[in-house]
Amino acid sequence: MTPLSLCAREPHVPADRLVAEMVPPPRFDAVRFETYIPDPDQPSQTEAVRALEGFAAGLDGKPGGGPGRRRLFGFGKAREKAPSGPRGVYLDGGYGVGKTHLLASLWHATPAEPALKAFGTFVELTNLVGALGFQQTVRTLSGHRLLCIDEFELDDPGDTVLVSTLLGKLVEAGVALAATSNTLPGKLGEGRFAAADFLREIQGLSAHFRALRIDGEDYRHRGLPEAPPPYSDDEVTRVAHATEGASLDAFPDLLDHLARVHPSRYGALTDGIGAVCLTGVRPVPDQSTALRLVVLADRLYDREVPVLASGQPFDQLFSEEMLKGGYRKKYFRAISRLTALARDAKRLADTV
């Protein structure tokens, strides 16, 4: 069979699809608090589950009613008065400790219709604003009971001001907030831009959340074998031709193609793909390319698409300078996720 090509795809995603798809990704369809397995050596994981269960129980399923209807979204009973403390929860922890699992579990546990709950990554949220415009995004999300933001990051001053203003408007409208990140809310933007110049906005963001620290090691590598070494070009090509729904692209060509497709469309780019086969993997040449690859890795991981590759291993994608810079957490997450997907792809190679 002839493999597909990601480079041949130029998806167009209407704005209404961006809103409708703000739900937990397929990988997290079935997760619940009960399916989260805390590490017995990390009590913060059990404490986080307990706190989030209480948070979900405090949401009554009624949509936000605009600025005139304000409630306290903390860990106690809602009150009909403007709150003085945080109105959201912020999960802070390293890679692979189950933050997204817990965030999706909160979405599922919140007693509201799916149309009244939104779940998306930070990048998807900013892309939504780009597609709808700021005011329309506020109007669209103000009727929601809960907004879950995964992988909360601030990469530039524009995002800082935009998100600070957006979340402030949504909190005034009665929307509960929940977010995950590898960076405490008061430290967002640190190491990326002159965060001190935007301290007011960063502190404003931090004030919306109560932080919950989740400690632990990356579960994707806990007790599992090392990621398989890269395959040869011939092996990757053979698997691509033998696997239904597989794509086959040269890695440098794919990186060039990602520059021509908006990151908000990377999910659509992978629609219907059963496996991604890449030849000639090599270190990414610059930071812009690296950040686009991070977004693609997230979308592939969300959709549980195995990745089979030749060339250099995934832990050599990013330079030492990148891994020590302001975006290092994103790069380490991408390495972790691509390694997990490479492990998933091994079964494809073993059966061909």
Coordinates of C-alpha atoms in Angstrom, one line a residue:
M1 CA 0.0 0.0 0.0
T2 CA 1.1 3.5 -0.7
P3 CA 1.8 5.6 2.5
L4 CA 0.4 9.0 3.0
S5 CA 2.5 12.2 3.3
L6 CA 2.1 14.9 6.0
C7 CA 3.9 17.2 3.6
A8 CA 1.1 16.8 1.1
R9 CA -1.5 18.0 3.5
E10 CA -2.6 21.6 3.9
P11 CA -5.5 21.5 6.3
H12 CA -7.9 24.4 6.8
V13 CA -9.7 24.4 10.2
P14 CA -12.8 26.6 10.6
A15 CA -13.1 28.6 13.8
D16 CA -16.1 26.7 15.0
R17 CA -14.2 23.4 14.9
L18 CA -11.5 25.0 17.1
V19 CA -14.2 25.6 19.8
A20 CA -15.9 22.2 19.3
E21 CA -12.6 20.4 19.7
M22 CA -11.7 22.0 23.0
V23 CA -12.2 18.7 24.9
P24 CA -9.7 16.2 26.3
P25 CA -7.7 14.5 23.5
P26 CA -8.3 10.9 22.6
R27 CA -5.5 9.7 24.8
F28 CA -7.4 11.1 27.8
D29 CA -11.0 10.1 26.8
A30 CA -11.3 7.4 29.5
V31 CA -9.1 8.8 32.3
R32 CA -10.7 9.5 35.6
F33 CA -9.4 10.3 39.1
E34 CA -9.9 6.6 39.9
T35 CA -7.6 5.5 37.1
Y36 CA -4.7 7.8 38.2
I37 CA -2.2 5.6 40.1
P38 CA -0.3 7.8 42.6
D39 CA 3.3 6.9 43.3
P40 CA 3.3 5.7 47.0
D41 CA 6.7 7.5 47.5
Q42 CA 5.2 10.8 46.4
P43 CA 2.4 11.9 48.8
S44 CA 1.8 15.1 46.8
Q45 CA 0.2 13.0 44.0
T46 CA -2.4 11.6 46.4
E47 CA -3.0 15.1 47.9
A48 CA -3.5 16.5 44.4
V49 CA -6.2 14.0 43.6
R50 CA -8.0 14.8 46.8
A51 CA -7.8 18.5 46.2
L52 CA -9.1 18.2 42.6
E53 CA -12.0 16.0 43.6
G54 CA -13.0 18.7 46.1
F55 CA -12.6 21.4 43.4
A56 CA -14.8 19.5 41.0
A57 CA -17.4 18.9 43.7
G58 CA -17.6 22.6 44.3
L59 CA -18.7 23.3 40.7
D60 CA -22.5 23.0 40.4
G61 CA -22.6 22.7 36.6
K62 CA -24.3 26.0 36.0
P63 CA -22.7 28.2 33.4
G64 CA -21.0 31.5 34.2
G65 CA -23.6 34.3 34.2
G66 CA -21.5 37.3 33.4
P67 CA -19.8 39.9 35.6
G68 CA -22.9 40.3 37.8
R69 CA -22.8 36.6 38.9
R70 CA -19.6 36.0 40.8
R71 CA -18.7 32.9 42.8
L72 CA -15.7 31.7 44.7
F73 CA -14.0 28.9 42.8
G74 CA -11.8 27.6 45.6
F75 CA -11.9 24.3 47.5
G76 CA -14.9 25.1 49.7
K77 CA -18.5 26.0 49.1
A78 CA -19.4 28.7 46.5
R79 CA -20.5 32.1 47.9
E80 CA -22.6 34.8 46.2
K81 CA -19.9 37.5 46.6
A82 CA -16.8 38.6 44.8
P83 CA -13.9 36.4 45.9
S84 CA -10.8 37.6 47.5
G85 CA -8.6 34.6 46.8
P86 CA -7.7 32.4 43.8
R87 CA -10.5 31.1 41.7
G88 CA -8.7 28.3 40.0
V89 CA -6.2 25.5 40.5
Y90 CA -2.7 25.3 39.0
L91 CA -0.9 21.9 38.8
D92 CA 2.9 22.4 38.9
G93 CA 5.2 19.5 38.4
G94 CA 7.8 17.8 36.2
Y95 CA 7.3 15.8 33.0
G96 CA 5.3 12.7 33.1
V97 CA 3.9 12.9 36.7
G98 CA 0.3 12.8 35.3
K99 CA -0.7 16.4 35.3
T100 CA -2.7 16.1 32.0
H101 CA -4.3 12.9 33.3
L102 CA -5.5 14.8 36.4
L103 CA -6.6 17.9 34.4
A104 CA -8.6 15.7 32.1
S105 CA -10.1 13.9 35.1
L106 CA -11.2 17.2 36.5
W107 CA -12.9 18.0 33.2
H108 CA -14.7 14.7 33.2
A109 CA -15.7 15.0 36.9
T110 CA -17.1 18.5 36.7
P111 CA -20.9 18.2 36.7
A112 CA -21.6 20.2 33.6
E113 CA -22.5 19.5 30.0
P114 CA -19.5 19.1 27.7
A115 CA -20.5 22.2 25.8
L116 CA -20.0 24.1 29.1
K117 CA -16.5 22.9 29.7
A118 CA -13.4 23.7 27.6
F119 CA -10.1 21.9 27.5
G120 CA -7.1 22.8 25.5
T121 CA -3.4 23.5 25.5
F122 CA -2.1 27.0 26.1
V123 CA -1.1 27.2 22.4
E124 CA -4.6 26.1 21.3
L125 CA -6.1 28.8 23.5
T126 CA -4.0 31.6 22.0
N127 CA -4.8 30.1 18.5
L128 CA -8.5 30.4 19.3
V129 CA -8.1 34.1 20.1
G130 CA -6.3 34.5 16.8
A131 CA -9.1 32.7 14.9
L132 CA -12.1 34.4 16.7
G133 CA -10.7 37.7 17.9
F134 CA -10.4 38.7 21.5
Q135 CA -13.9 39.9 22.2
Q136 CA -15.6 36.9 20.5
T137 CA -13.4 34.5 22.4
V138 CA -14.5 36.2 25.7
R139 CA -18.1 35.9 24.6
T140 CA -17.7 32.3 23.6
L141 CA -16.0 31.1 26.7
S142 CA -17.8 33.3 29.2
G143 CA -20.8 30.9 29.3
H144 CA -18.6 28.0 30.3
R145 CA -18.4 26.6 33.8
L146 CA -14.7 25.4 33.5
L147 CA -11.7 26.2 31.4
C148 CA -8.8 23.8 31.5
I149 CA -5.5 24.9 30.1
D150 CA -2.8 22.3 29.6
E151 CA 0.9 23.1 29.3
F152 CA 0.6 26.7 30.4
E153 CA 3.6 28.7 29.1
L154 CA 4.4 32.3 28.4
D155 CA 6.8 32.7 25.6
D156 CA 6.6 36.4 24.8
P157 CA 5.3 39.6 26.3
G158 CA 2.3 39.7 23.9
D159 CA 1.0 36.3 25.2
T160 CA 1.5 37.6 28.8
V161 CA -0.8 40.6 28.3
L162 CA -3.3 38.7 26.1
V163 CA -3.8 35.8 28.5
S164 CA -3.7 37.9 31.6
T165 CA -6.5 40.1 30.2
L166 CA -8.5 37.1 28.8
L167 CA -8.5 35.1 32.1
G168 CA -9.4 38.2 34.0
K169 CA -12.5 38.7 31.9
L170 CA -13.4 35.0 32.2
V171 CA -13.0 35.0 36.0
E172 CA -15.3 38.1 36.1
A173 CA -17.8 36.2 34.1
G174 CA -17.9 33.3 36.5
V175 CA -15.6 30.7 34.8
A176 CA -13.6 28.4 36.9
L177 CA -10.0 27.9 35.8
A178 CA -7.6 24.9 36.0
A179 CA -4.1 24.7 34.4
T180 CA -1.0 22.6 34.3
S181 CA 2.6 23.7 33.8
N182 CA 6.2 22.9 34.6
T183 CA 6.6 26.4 35.9
L184 CA 5.0 28.0 39.0
P185 CA 2.5 30.8 38.0
G186 CA 4.7 33.5 39.6
K187 CA 7.7 32.4 37.5
L188 CA 6.0 32.3 34.1
G189 CA 8.0 34.0 31.4
E190 CA 11.2 33.7 33.4
G191 CA 14.3 33.2 31.2
R192 CA 12.3 33.9 28.0
F193 CA 11.9 37.6 27.9
A194 CA 12.2 40.6 30.3
A195 CA 9.7 39.2 32.7
A196 CA 10.3 42.0 35.2
D197 CA 8.8 44.5 32.8
F198 CA 5.6 42.5 32.8
L199 CA 5.6 41.6 36.5
R200 CA 2.1 43.1 37.0
E201 CA 0.5 40.9 34.4
I202 CA 2.4 37.8 35.6
Q203 CA 1.3 38.5 39.2
G204 CA -2.2 39.0 38.0
L205 CA -2.2 35.6 36.4
S206 CA -0.8 34.0 39.5
A207 CA -3.5 35.6 41.6
H208 CA -6.1 33.6 39.7
F209 CA -4.7 30.2 40.9
R210 CA -4.0 28.1 43.9
A211 CA -0.8 26.1 43.1
L212 CA -0.6 22.4 43.7
R213 CA 2.8 20.9 43.5
I214 CA 3.0 17.3 42.1
D215 CA 6.3 15.6 42.6
G216 CA 7.5 12.4 41.0
E217 CA 9.5 10.9 38.1
D218 CA 8.3 10.7 34.5
Y219 CA 5.9 7.7 34.4
R220 CA 6.6 7.3 30.7
H221 CA 10.0 5.9 31.7
R222 CA 9.1 4.4 35.0
G223 CA 10.1 0.7 34.9
L224 CA 10.1 0.7 31.0
P225 CA 12.9 -0.3 28.7
E226 CA 15.0 2.3 26.9
A227 CA 13.6 3.8 23.7
P228 CA 14.5 1.7 20.7
P229 CA 17.4 2.9 18.6
P230 CA 16.6 4.5 15.2
Y231 CA 15.9 2.2 12.3
S232 CA 17.5 2.3 8.9
D233 CA 15.8 4.3 6.0
D234 CA 14.9 1.0 4.4
E235 CA 13.3 -0.4 7.5
V236 CA 11.2 2.8 8.0
T237 CA 10.1 2.8 4.4
R238 CA 9.2 -0.9 4.5
V239 CA 7.0 -0.4 7.7
A240 CA 5.3 2.6 6.1
H241 CA 4.3 0.6 3.0
A242 CA 3.1 -2.3 5.2
T243 CA 1.1 -0.2 7.7
E244 CA -2.4 1.0 6.9
G245 CA -2.8 4.7 7.4
A246 CA 0.9 5.3 7.9
S247 CA 2.6 8.5 6.6
L248 CA 6.1 8.6 5.2
D249 CA 8.2 11.8 5.0
A250 CA 11.8 12.9 5.1
F251 CA 12.3 14.7 8.4
P252 CA 13.9 17.9 6.9
D253 CA 11.0 18.1 4.4
L254 CA 8.5 17.8 7.3
L255 CA 10.2 20.6 9.2
D256 CA 10.0 22.9 6.1
H257 CA 6.3 22.0 5.8
L258 CA 5.5 22.8 9.4
A259 CA 6.7 26.4 8.7
R260 CA 3.9 26.7 6.1
V261 CA 1.1 25.4 8.3
H262 CA -0.2 27.3 11.3
P263 CA 0.3 25.4 14.6
S264 CA -3.4 25.5 15.2
R265 CA -3.8 23.1 12.3
Y266 CA -1.3 20.5 13.4
G267 CA -4.0 18.4 14.9
A268 CA -5.9 18.4 11.6
L269 CA -2.6 17.6 9.9
T270 CA -2.5 14.3 11.6
D271 CA -6.2 13.4 11.2
G272 CA -6.6 9.8 10.1
I273 CA -2.9 9.0 10.4
G274 CA -2.2 5.6 12.0
A275 CA 1.6 5.9 12.3
V276 CA 4.2 8.5 11.4
C277 CA 7.3 7.2 9.6
L278 CA 10.2 9.6 9.3
T279 CA 13.6 9.2 7.5
G280 CA 16.7 11.2 8.2
V281 CA 15.9 12.6 11.6
R282 CA 18.6 15.2 12.6
P283 CA 18.9 18.0 15.1
V284 CA 16.6 20.9 14.4
P285 CA 18.4 24.0 13.0
D286 CA 16.9 26.8 15.0
Q287 CA 14.5 27.7 17.8
S288 CA 11.5 28.6 15.7
T289 CA 11.7 25.2 14.0
A290 CA 12.1 23.5 17.4
L291 CA 9.0 25.1 18.8
R292 CA 6.9 24.0 15.9
L293 CA 8.2 20.5 16.3
V294 CA 7.2 20.6 20.0
V295 CA 3.6 21.4 19.0
L296 CA 3.5 18.6 16.5
A297 CA 4.9 16.2 19.1
D298 CA 2.1 17.2 21.5
R299 CA -0.6 16.6 18.9
L300 CA 0.9 13.2 18.0
Y301 CA 1.1 12.2 21.6
D302 CA -2.5 13.3 22.3
R303 CA -3.7 11.1 19.4
E304 CA -1.4 8.2 20.4
V305 CA 0.2 8.1 16.9
P306 CA 3.4 5.9 17.0
V307 CA 6.5 7.4 15.4
L308 CA 9.1 5.3 13.6
A309 CA 12.2 7.0 12.6
S310 CA 15.7 6.7 11.1
G311 CA 18.6 9.0 11.6
Q312 CA 19.5 10.3 15.0
P313 CA 17.7 9.5 18.2
F314 CA 15.1 11.8 19.5
D315 CA 17.1 12.8 22.5
Q316 CA 19.6 14.5 20.1
L317 CA 16.9 16.7 18.4
F318 CA 17.7 19.8 20.4
S319 CA 21.1 21.4 21.0
E320 CA 22.7 21.8 24.4
E321 CA 22.1 25.5 24.1
M322 CA 18.4 24.9 23.5
L323 CA 18.2 22.5 26.4
K324 CA 19.7 25.1 28.7
G325 CA 17.6 28.0 27.5
G326 CA 14.2 29.5 28.3
Y327 CA 12.3 26.8 26.3
R328 CA 14.1 23.9 27.8
K329 CA 11.0 22.5 29.6
K330 CA 9.1 22.3 26.3
Y331 CA 12.0 20.5 24.6
F332 CA 12.4 18.0 27.4
R333 CA 8.6 17.3 27.2
A334 CA 8.9 16.8 23.5
I335 CA 11.8 14.3 23.9
S336 CA 9.8 12.4 26.6
R337 CA 6.7 12.2 24.4
L338 CA 8.5 11.3 21.2
T339 CA 10.4 8.6 23.0
A340 CA 7.2 7.1 24.3
L341 CA 5.8 7.2 20.7
A342 CA 8.9 5.6 19.4
R343 CA 8.5 2.8 21.9
D344 CA 4.9 2.3 20.7
A345 CA 6.2 2.1 17.1
K346 CA 8.5 -0.8 17.9
R347 CA 5.6 -3.2 17.7
L348 CA 5.0 -2.1 14.1
A349 CA 8.6 -2.8 13.1
D350 CA 8.5 -6.2 14.9
T351 CA 5.5 -7.4 12.9
V352 CA 6.7 -6.4 9.4

